[in-house]
PDB file of C-alpha atoms in Angstrom:
ATOM      1  CA  MET A  66      23.805  15.581  -6.020  1.00  0.00           C
ATOM      2  CA  HIS A  67      24.543  16.683  -9.589  1.00  0.00           C
ATOM      3  CA  ALA A  68      28.108  15.412  -9.285  1.00  0.00           C
ATOM      4  CA  ILE A  69      26.868  11.983  -8.231  1.00  0.00           C
ATOM      5  CA  THR A  70      24.177  11.897 -10.920  1.00  0.00           C
ATOM      6  CA  ASP A  71      26.666  12.736 -13.651  1.00  0.00           C
ATOM      7  CA  THR A  72      28.738   9.683 -12.754  1.00  0.00           C
ATOM      8  CA  LEU A  73      25.824   7.246 -13.003  1.00  0.00           C
ATOM      9  CA  ALA A  74      25.053   5.288 -16.130  1.00  0.00           C
ATOM     10  CA  PRO A  75      21.543   5.447 -17.600  1.00  0.00           C
ATOM     11  CA  PRO A  76      19.321   2.402 -17.009  1.00  0.00           C
ATOM     12  CA  ARG A  77      19.029  -0.227 -19.693  1.00  0.00           C
ATOM     13  CA  ASN A  78      16.313   0.185 -22.295  1.00  0.00           C
ATOM     14  CA  ALA A  79      14.782  -3.140 -21.240  1.00  0.00           C
ATOM     15  CA  PHE A  80      14.406  -1.865 -17.669  1.00  0.00           C
ATOM     16  CA  ILE A  81      12.789   1.374 -18.844  1.00  0.00           C
ATOM     17  CA  ALA A  82      10.419  -0.534 -21.133  1.00  0.00           C
ATOM     18  CA  LYS A  83       9.331  -2.839 -18.296  1.00  0.00           C
ATOM     19  CA  GLN A  84       8.668   0.114 -15.989  1.00  0.00           C
ATOM     20  CA  LEU A  85       6.562   1.863 -18.621  1.00  0.00           C
ATOM     21  CA  PHE A  86       4.697  -1.335 -19.495  1.00  0.00           C
ATOM     22  CA  HIS A  87       3.943  -1.888 -15.802  1.00  0.00           C
ATOM     23  CA  ILE A  88       2.215   1.497 -15.588  1.00  0.00           C
ATOM     24  CA  ILE A  89       0.156   0.986 -18.754  1.00  0.00           C
ATOM     25  CA  PHE A  90      -0.657  -2.637 -17.937  1.00  0.00           C
ATOM     26  CA  PHE A  91      -2.016  -1.860 -14.475  1.00  0.00           C
ATOM     27  CA  THR A  92      -3.782   1.383 -15.357  1.00  0.00           C
ATOM     28  CA  ALA A  93      -5.449   0.228 -18.570  1.00  0.00           C
ATOM     29  CA  LEU A  94      -6.024  -3.490 -17.956  1.00  0.00           C
ATOM     30  CA  VAL A  95      -5.545  -4.838 -14.436  1.00  0.00           C
ATOM     31  CA  LEU A  96      -7.280  -2.226 -12.265  1.00  0.00           C
ATOM     32  CA  PRO A  97     -10.380  -1.651 -14.473  1.00  0.00           C
ATOM     33  CA  THR A  98     -11.069  -5.413 -14.666  1.00  0.00           C
ATOM     34  CA  TYR A  99      -9.991  -6.457 -11.168  1.00  0.00           C
ATOM     35  CA  HIS A 100     -13.578  -7.078 -10.033  1.00  0.00           C
ATOM     36  CA  LEU A 101     -14.871  -8.155 -13.457  1.00  0.00           C
ATOM     37  CA  PHE A 102     -14.943 -11.944 -13.083  1.00  0.00           C
ATOM     38  CA  SER A 103     -11.439 -11.640 -11.575  1.00  0.00           C
ATOM     39  CA  ILE A 104     -10.006 -10.889 -15.027  1.00  0.00           C
ATOM     40  CA  GLY A 105      -7.647  -8.321 -13.546  1.00  0.00           C
ATOM     41  CA  LYS A 106      -6.329 -10.837 -11.017  1.00  0.00           C
ATOM     42  CA  VAL A 107      -5.602 -13.325 -13.792  1.00  0.00           C
ATOM     43  CA  LEU A 108      -3.864 -10.683 -15.901  1.00  0.00           C
ATOM     44  CA  HIS A 109      -1.788  -9.662 -12.890  1.00  0.00           C
ATOM     45  CA  ALA A 110      -0.725 -13.266 -12.291  1.00  0.00           C
ATOM     46  CA  ILE A 111       0.160 -13.751 -15.964  1.00  0.00           C
ATOM     47  CA  GLY A 112       2.181 -10.548 -15.974  1.00  0.00           C
ATOM     48  CA  ARG A 113       4.219 -11.731 -12.995  1.00  0.00           C
ATOM     49  CA  LEU A 114       4.627 -15.235 -14.394  1.00  0.00           C
ATOM     50  CA  LEU A 115       5.981 -13.878 -17.670  1.00  0.00           C
ATOM     51  CA  ARG A 116       8.065 -11.276 -15.812  1.00  0.00           C
ATOM     52  CA  LEU A 117       6.380  -8.461 -17.686  1.00  0.00           C
ATOM     53  CA  THR A 118       5.787  -6.406 -14.561  1.00  0.00           C
ATOM     54  CA  THR A 119       8.033  -5.161 -11.800  1.00  0.00           C
ATOM     55  CA  TYR A 120       8.142  -5.902  -8.075  1.00  0.00           C
ATOM     56  CA  ALA A 121       8.147  -3.240  -5.373  1.00  0.00           C
ATOM     57  CA  VAL A 122      10.872  -5.250  -3.606  1.00  0.00           C
ATOM     58  CA  THR A 123      13.046  -7.746  -5.457  1.00  0.00           C
ATOM     59  CA  LYS A 124      14.034 -11.139  -4.082  1.00  0.00           C
ATOM     60  CA  GLY A 125      17.603  -9.899  -3.780  1.00  0.00           C
ATOM     61  CA  GLU A 126      16.574  -6.851  -1.776  1.00  0.00           C
ATOM     62  CA  LYS A 127      14.783  -9.131   0.678  1.00  0.00           C
ATOM     63  CA  LYS A 128      18.209 -10.669   1.290  1.00  0.00           C
ATOM     64  CA  LEU A 129      19.773  -7.196   1.668  1.00  0.00           C
ATOM     65  CA  GLN A 130      21.327  -7.414  -1.793  1.00  0.00           C
ATOM     66  CA  GLN A 131      21.456  -4.358  -4.019  1.00  0.00           C
ATOM     67  CA  PRO A 132      19.889  -4.937  -7.469  1.00  0.00           C
ATOM     68  CA  ALA A 133      22.397  -5.170 -10.285  1.00  0.00           C
ATOM     69  CA  TYR A 134      20.702  -2.313 -12.158  1.00  0.00           C
ATOM     70  CA  MET A 135      21.109   0.113  -9.253  1.00  0.00           C
ATOM     71  CA  PRO A 136      22.279   2.783  -8.801  1.00  0.00           C
ATOM     72  CA  ALA A 137      21.359   4.315 -12.141  1.00  0.00           C
ATOM     73  CA  ARG A 138      20.352   7.661 -13.536  1.00  0.00           C
ATOM     74  CA  LEU A 139      16.617   8.330 -13.780  1.00  0.00           C
ATOM     75  CA  SER A 140      15.547   7.879 -17.388  1.00  0.00           C
ATOM     76  CA  ASN A 141      13.985  10.772 -19.285  1.00  0.00           C
ATOM     77  CA  ALA A 142      10.729   8.850 -19.786  1.00  0.00           C
ATOM     78  CA  LEU A 143      10.289   8.108 -16.088  1.00  0.00           C
ATOM     79  CA  ALA A 144      11.394  11.640 -15.180  1.00  0.00           C
ATOM     80  CA  ARG A 145       8.603  13.055 -17.358  1.00  0.00           C
ATOM     81  CA  ILE A 146       6.067  10.848 -15.577  1.00  0.00           C
ATOM     82  CA  ALA A 147       7.390  11.931 -12.180  1.00  0.00           C
ATOM     83  CA  PHE A 148       7.212  15.587 -13.232  1.00  0.00           C
ATOM     84  CA  SER A 149       3.610  15.218 -14.388  1.00  0.00           C
ATOM     85  CA  GLN A 150       2.737  13.630 -11.039  1.00  0.00           C
ATOM     86  CA  LEU A 151       4.335  16.525  -9.164  1.00  0.00           C
ATOM     87  CA  GLN A 152       2.270  18.986 -11.190  1.00  0.00           C
ATOM     88  CA  ARG A 153      -0.881  17.237  -9.931  1.00  0.00           C
ATOM     89  CA  LEU A 154       0.337  16.870  -6.346  1.00  0.00           C
ATOM     90  CA  ASP A 155      -1.862  19.634  -4.911  1.00  0.00           C
ATOM     91  CA  ARG A 156      -4.965  18.066  -6.467  1.00  0.00           C
ATOM     92  CA  PHE A 157      -3.976  14.626  -5.189  1.00  0.00           C
ATOM     93  CA  ASN A 158      -3.380  15.944  -1.678  1.00  0.00           C
ATOM     94  CA  THR A 159      -6.688  17.825  -1.624  1.00  0.00           C
ATOM     95  CA  HIS A 160      -8.429  14.576  -2.529  1.00  0.00           C
ATOM     96  CA  ARG A 161      -6.603  12.655   0.205  1.00  0.00           C
ATOM     97  CA  VAL A 162      -7.581  15.249   2.809  1.00  0.00           C
ATOM     98  CA  ALA A 163     -11.226  15.025   1.716  1.00  0.00           C
ATOM     99  CA  VAL A 164     -11.225  11.211   1.836  1.00  0.00           C
ATOM    100  CA  ALA A 165      -9.678  11.204   5.322  1.00  0.00           C
ATOM    101  CA  GLN A 166     -12.320  13.665   6.501  1.00  0.00           C
ATOM    102  CA  GLU A 167     -15.076  11.366   5.209  1.00  0.00           C
ATOM    103  CA  PHE A 168     -13.569   8.395   7.028  1.00  0.00           C
ATOM    104  CA  ARG A 169     -13.114  10.350  10.251  1.00  0.00           C
ATOM    105  CA  LYS A 170     -16.630  11.783  10.105  1.00  0.00           C
ATOM    106  CA  HIS A 171     -18.588   8.650   9.212  1.00  0.00           C
ATOM    107  CA  ILE A 172     -16.672   5.615  10.504  1.00  0.00           C
ATOM    108  CA  LYS A 173     -17.777   4.767  14.029  1.00  0.00           C
ATOM    109  CA  THR A 174     -14.451   4.151  15.712  1.00  0.00           C
ATOM    110  CA  ALA A 175     -15.181   4.155  19.437  1.00  0.00           C
ATOM    111  CA  LYS A 176     -15.944   0.481  20.045  1.00  0.00           C
ATOM    112  CA  ARG A 177     -14.275  -1.164  17.063  1.00  0.00           C
ATOM    113  CA  TYR A 178     -11.235   0.839  16.004  1.00  0.00           C
ATOM    114  CA  THR A 179      -8.555   3.104  17.362  1.00  0.00           C
ATOM    115  CA  PRO A 180      -7.985   6.027  14.960  1.00  0.00           C
ATOM    116  CA  GLN A 181      -4.608   7.584  14.365  1.00  0.00           C
ATOM    117  CA  HIS A 182      -3.698  11.092  15.450  1.00  0.00           C
ATOM    118  CA  GLU A 183      -4.541  13.821  12.990  1.00  0.00           C
ATOM    119  CA  HIS A 184      -3.932  17.510  12.468  1.00  0.00           C
ATOM    120  CA  PRO A 185      -6.276  19.427  14.827  1.00  0.00           C
ATOM    121  CA  GLN A 186      -7.805  21.244  11.841  1.00  0.00           C
ATOM    122  CA  GLY A 187      -8.343  18.028   9.915  1.00  0.00           C
ATOM    123  CA  GLN A 188      -5.837  18.833   7.178  1.00  0.00           C
ATOM    124  CA  SER A 189      -3.620  15.773   7.508  1.00  0.00           C
ATOM    125  CA  ILE A 190      -2.554  14.287   4.166  1.00  0.00           C
ATOM    126  CA  PHE A 191      -2.643  10.516   4.496  1.00  0.00           C
ATOM    127  CA  LEU A 192      -1.045   8.323   1.887  1.00  0.00           C
ATOM    128  CA  ARG A 193      -3.024   5.607   3.676  1.00  0.00           C
ATOM    129  CA  TYR A 194      -5.600   6.127   6.416  1.00  0.00           C
ATOM    130  CA  ALA A 195      -4.623   3.813   9.254  1.00  0.00           C
ATOM    131  CA  LEU A 196      -6.880   2.331  11.917  1.00  0.00           C
ATOM    132  CA  ALA A 197      -6.119  -0.211  14.621  1.00  0.00           C
ATOM    133  CA  ILE A 198      -8.668  -2.995  15.035  1.00  0.00           C
ATOM    134  CA  LYS A 199      -9.425  -3.534  18.690  1.00  0.00           C
ATOM    135  CA  PHE A 200      -8.592  -7.005  19.936  1.00  0.00           C
ATOM    136  CA  ASP A 201     -11.455  -9.491  19.869  1.00  0.00           C
ATOM    137  CA  LYS A 202     -11.264 -11.425  23.150  1.00  0.00           C
ATOM    138  CA  LYS A 203     -12.639 -14.520  21.396  1.00  0.00           C
ATOM    139  CA  SER A 204      -9.562 -14.641  19.162  1.00  0.00           C
ATOM    140  CA  LYS A 205      -6.432 -16.370  20.366  1.00  0.00           C
ATOM    141  CA  GLN A 206      -4.215 -13.560  19.097  1.00  0.00           C
ATOM    142  CA  PRO A 207      -4.743  -9.993  17.811  1.00  0.00           C
ATOM    143  CA  THR A 208      -3.581 -11.156  14.377  1.00  0.00           C
ATOM    144  CA  ASP A 209      -6.539 -13.572  14.242  1.00  0.00           C
ATOM    145  CA  THR A 210      -8.936 -10.622  14.492  1.00  0.00           C
ATOM    146  CA  LYS A 211      -7.035  -8.765  11.782  1.00  0.00           C
ATOM    147  CA  ARG A 212      -6.920 -11.757   9.426  1.00  0.00           C
ATOM    148  CA  SER A 213     -10.636 -12.356   9.885  1.00  0.00           C
ATOM    149  CA  PHE A 214     -11.373  -8.700   9.198  1.00  0.00           C
ATOM    150  CA  LEU A 215      -9.315  -8.598   6.001  1.00  0.00           C
ATOM    151  CA  ARG A 216     -10.803 -11.897   4.829  1.00  0.00           C
ATOM    152  CA  HIS A 217     -14.314 -10.474   5.186  1.00  0.00           C
ATOM    153  CA  ALA A 218     -13.263  -7.294   3.382  1.00  0.00           C
ATOM    154  CA  HIS A 219     -11.850  -9.355   0.526  1.00  0.00           C
ATOM    155  CA  ALA A 220     -15.128 -11.284   0.268  1.00  0.00           C
ATOM    156  CA  ALA A 221     -16.903  -7.921  -0.021  1.00  0.00           C
ATOM    157  CA  LYS A 222     -14.495  -6.984  -2.854  1.00  0.00           C
ATOM    158  CA  LEU A 223     -12.769  -4.392  -0.727  1.00  0.00           C
ATOM    159  CA  TYR A 224      -8.986  -4.629  -0.748  1.00  0.00           C
ATOM    160  CA  LEU A 225      -7.864  -2.834   2.371  1.00  0.00           C
ATOM    161  CA  GLY A 226      -4.185  -2.398   3.018  1.00  0.00           C
ATOM    162  CA  ASP A 227      -2.095  -4.679   5.196  1.00  0.00           C
ATOM    163  CA  TRP A 228       1.244  -3.041   4.496  1.00  0.00           C
ATOM    164  CA  TYR A 229       2.249  -2.683   8.127  1.00  0.00           C
ATOM    165  CA  ASN A 230       2.052  -6.338   9.087  1.00  0.00           C
ATOM    166  CA  GLY A 231       5.258  -6.572  11.086  1.00  0.00           C
ATOM    167  CA  PRO A 232       8.062  -4.534  12.666  1.00  0.00           C
ATOM    168  CA  ILE A 233      10.171  -5.545   9.652  1.00  0.00           C
ATOM    169  CA  THR A 234       8.513  -5.892   6.274  1.00  0.00           C
ATOM    170  CA  PRO A 235       8.094  -7.834   4.172  1.00  0.00           C
ATOM    171  CA  LEU A 236       7.700 -10.658   6.675  1.00  0.00           C
ATOM    172  CA  SER A 237       9.646 -12.992   4.406  1.00  0.00           C
ATOM    173  CA  VAL A 238      12.827 -11.169   5.460  1.00  0.00           C
ATOM    174  CA  PRO A 239      14.516 -13.138   8.276  1.00  0.00           C
ATOM    175  CA  PHE A 240      14.779 -10.922  11.346  1.00  0.00           C
ATOM    176  CA  ALA A 241      18.332 -12.099  11.964  1.00  0.00           C
ATOM    177  CA  ASP A 242      19.413 -10.766   8.557  1.00  0.00           C
ATOM    178  CA  VAL A 243      18.495  -7.223   9.569  1.00  0.00           C
ATOM    179  CA  HIS A 244      19.685  -7.659  13.168  1.00  0.00           C
ATOM    180  CA  TYR A 245      16.192  -7.404  14.640  1.00  0.00           C
ATOM    181  CA  GLU A 246      15.409  -9.400  17.764  1.00  0.00           C
ATOM    182  CA  HIS A 247      11.812 -10.508  18.200  1.00  0.00           C
ATOM    183  CA  GLY A 248      10.266  -8.788  21.215  1.00  0.00           C
ATOM    184  CA  SER A 249      12.714  -5.884  21.234  1.00  0.00           C
ATOM    185  CA  CYS A 250      10.025  -3.462  19.986  1.00  0.00           C
ATOM    186  CA  PRO A 251       6.817  -4.772  21.594  1.00  0.00           C
ATOM    187  CA  ARG A 252       4.749  -1.687  20.794  1.00  0.00           C
ATOM    188  CA  ALA A 253       5.633  -1.869  17.109  1.00  0.00           C
ATOM    189  CA  GLU A 254       4.842  -5.588  17.050  1.00  0.00           C
ATOM    190  CA  GLN A 255       1.517  -5.025  18.802  1.00  0.00           C
ATOM    191  CA  ALA A 256       0.575  -2.225  16.410  1.00  0.00           C
ATOM    192  CA  ALA A 257       1.511  -4.307  13.366  1.00  0.00           C
ATOM    193  CA  ALA A 258      -0.794  -7.079  14.581  1.00  0.00           C
ATOM    194  CA  SER A 259      -3.823  -4.791  14.518  1.00  0.00           C
ATOM    195  CA  VAL A 260      -3.247  -1.958  12.038  1.00  0.00           C
ATOM    196  CA  ILE A 261      -5.036  -1.834   8.699  1.00  0.00           C
ATOM    197  CA  ASN A 262      -5.043   1.047   6.268  1.00  0.00           C
ATOM    198  CA  LEU A 263      -7.830   2.408   4.111  1.00  0.00           C
ATOM    199  CA  PRO A 264      -7.122   3.720   0.613  1.00  0.00           C
ATOM    200  CA  THR A 265      -6.994   7.424  -0.209  1.00  0.00           C
ATOM    201  CA  TYR A 266      -5.608   7.196  -3.752  1.00  0.00           C
ATOM    202  CA  PRO A 267      -6.665   9.869  -6.279  1.00  0.00           C
ATOM    203  CA  ARG A 268      -8.933   7.570  -8.323  1.00  0.00           C
ATOM    204  CA  LEU A 269     -10.966   6.461  -5.293  1.00  0.00           C
ATOM    205  CA  SER A 270     -14.566   7.304  -6.196  1.00  0.00           C
ATOM    206  CA  PRO A 271     -17.336   8.603  -3.888  1.00  0.00           C
ATOM    207  CA  ASP A 272     -19.196   5.304  -4.291  1.00  0.00           C
ATOM    208  CA  GLU A 273     -16.106   3.356  -3.220  1.00  0.00           C
ATOM    209  CA  ILE A 274     -15.692   5.606  -0.193  1.00  0.00           C
ATOM    210  CA  LYS A 275     -19.309   4.930   0.817  1.00  0.00           C
ATOM    211  CA  ARG A 276     -18.822   1.176   0.396  1.00  0.00           C
ATOM    212  CA  ILE A 277     -15.742   1.241   2.625  1.00  0.00           C
ATOM    213  CA  ILE A 278     -17.524   3.264   5.315  1.00  0.00           C
ATOM    214  CA  LYS A 279     -20.549   0.968   5.236  1.00  0.00           C
ATOM    215  CA  PHE A 280     -18.354  -2.113   5.573  1.00  0.00           C
ATOM    216  CA  MET A 281     -16.314  -0.623   8.408  1.00  0.00           C
ATOM    217  CA  ASN A 282     -19.451   0.273  10.367  1.00  0.00           C
ATOM    218  CA  HIS A 283     -21.094  -3.128   9.982  1.00  0.00           C
ATOM    219  CA  GLU A 284     -18.153  -5.529  10.093  1.00  0.00           C
ATOM    220  CA  LYS A 285     -18.114  -7.688  13.217  1.00  0.00           C
ATOM    221  CA  SER A 286     -15.215 -10.072  12.342  1.00  0.00           C
TER     222      SER A 286
END
């Protein structure tokens, strides 16, 4: 690993600056004002329009193209941030376990949702807490139930995750490009049509947890 790292060039200063700006921009401006007259949404859109923020997946990567700036050595600035995150990992994980326990204890899953398997002692550490919405027979497809559910959550100012929305993600990637044949993994496709994930991130407050639980228990889609 060290031998490979030593051969890599450091990233460009512009790339490092954009990564650092992305963190500050979202933490200090976008997230705190996301529900305040949609100011955060507007700031997010402006940041993308002006290319001030980064994308989790670039357009080139969606076409199976390696970004021009990769591979590169991890910059000192980003390494310091990563190290500080690792120092807080135990605290983050303890919080995630507690959030998952609240969801498992208070969300009524029997008729509406199928919960995921957990550690028998309830110590599973979920980056996201996944649930499968049971198919509404009135909907033409399972995805209709899921879309309706997420639309209602959005109206309630709850932004639940829809990361697992297909066997290959993002869905904008042509299946043929990654040699995936539709229907070859029916269980994965069926799960993707119904799975949502609830947040467990470290800054999730007790009030937000209660709001999510209340919505999940009363949502009819």
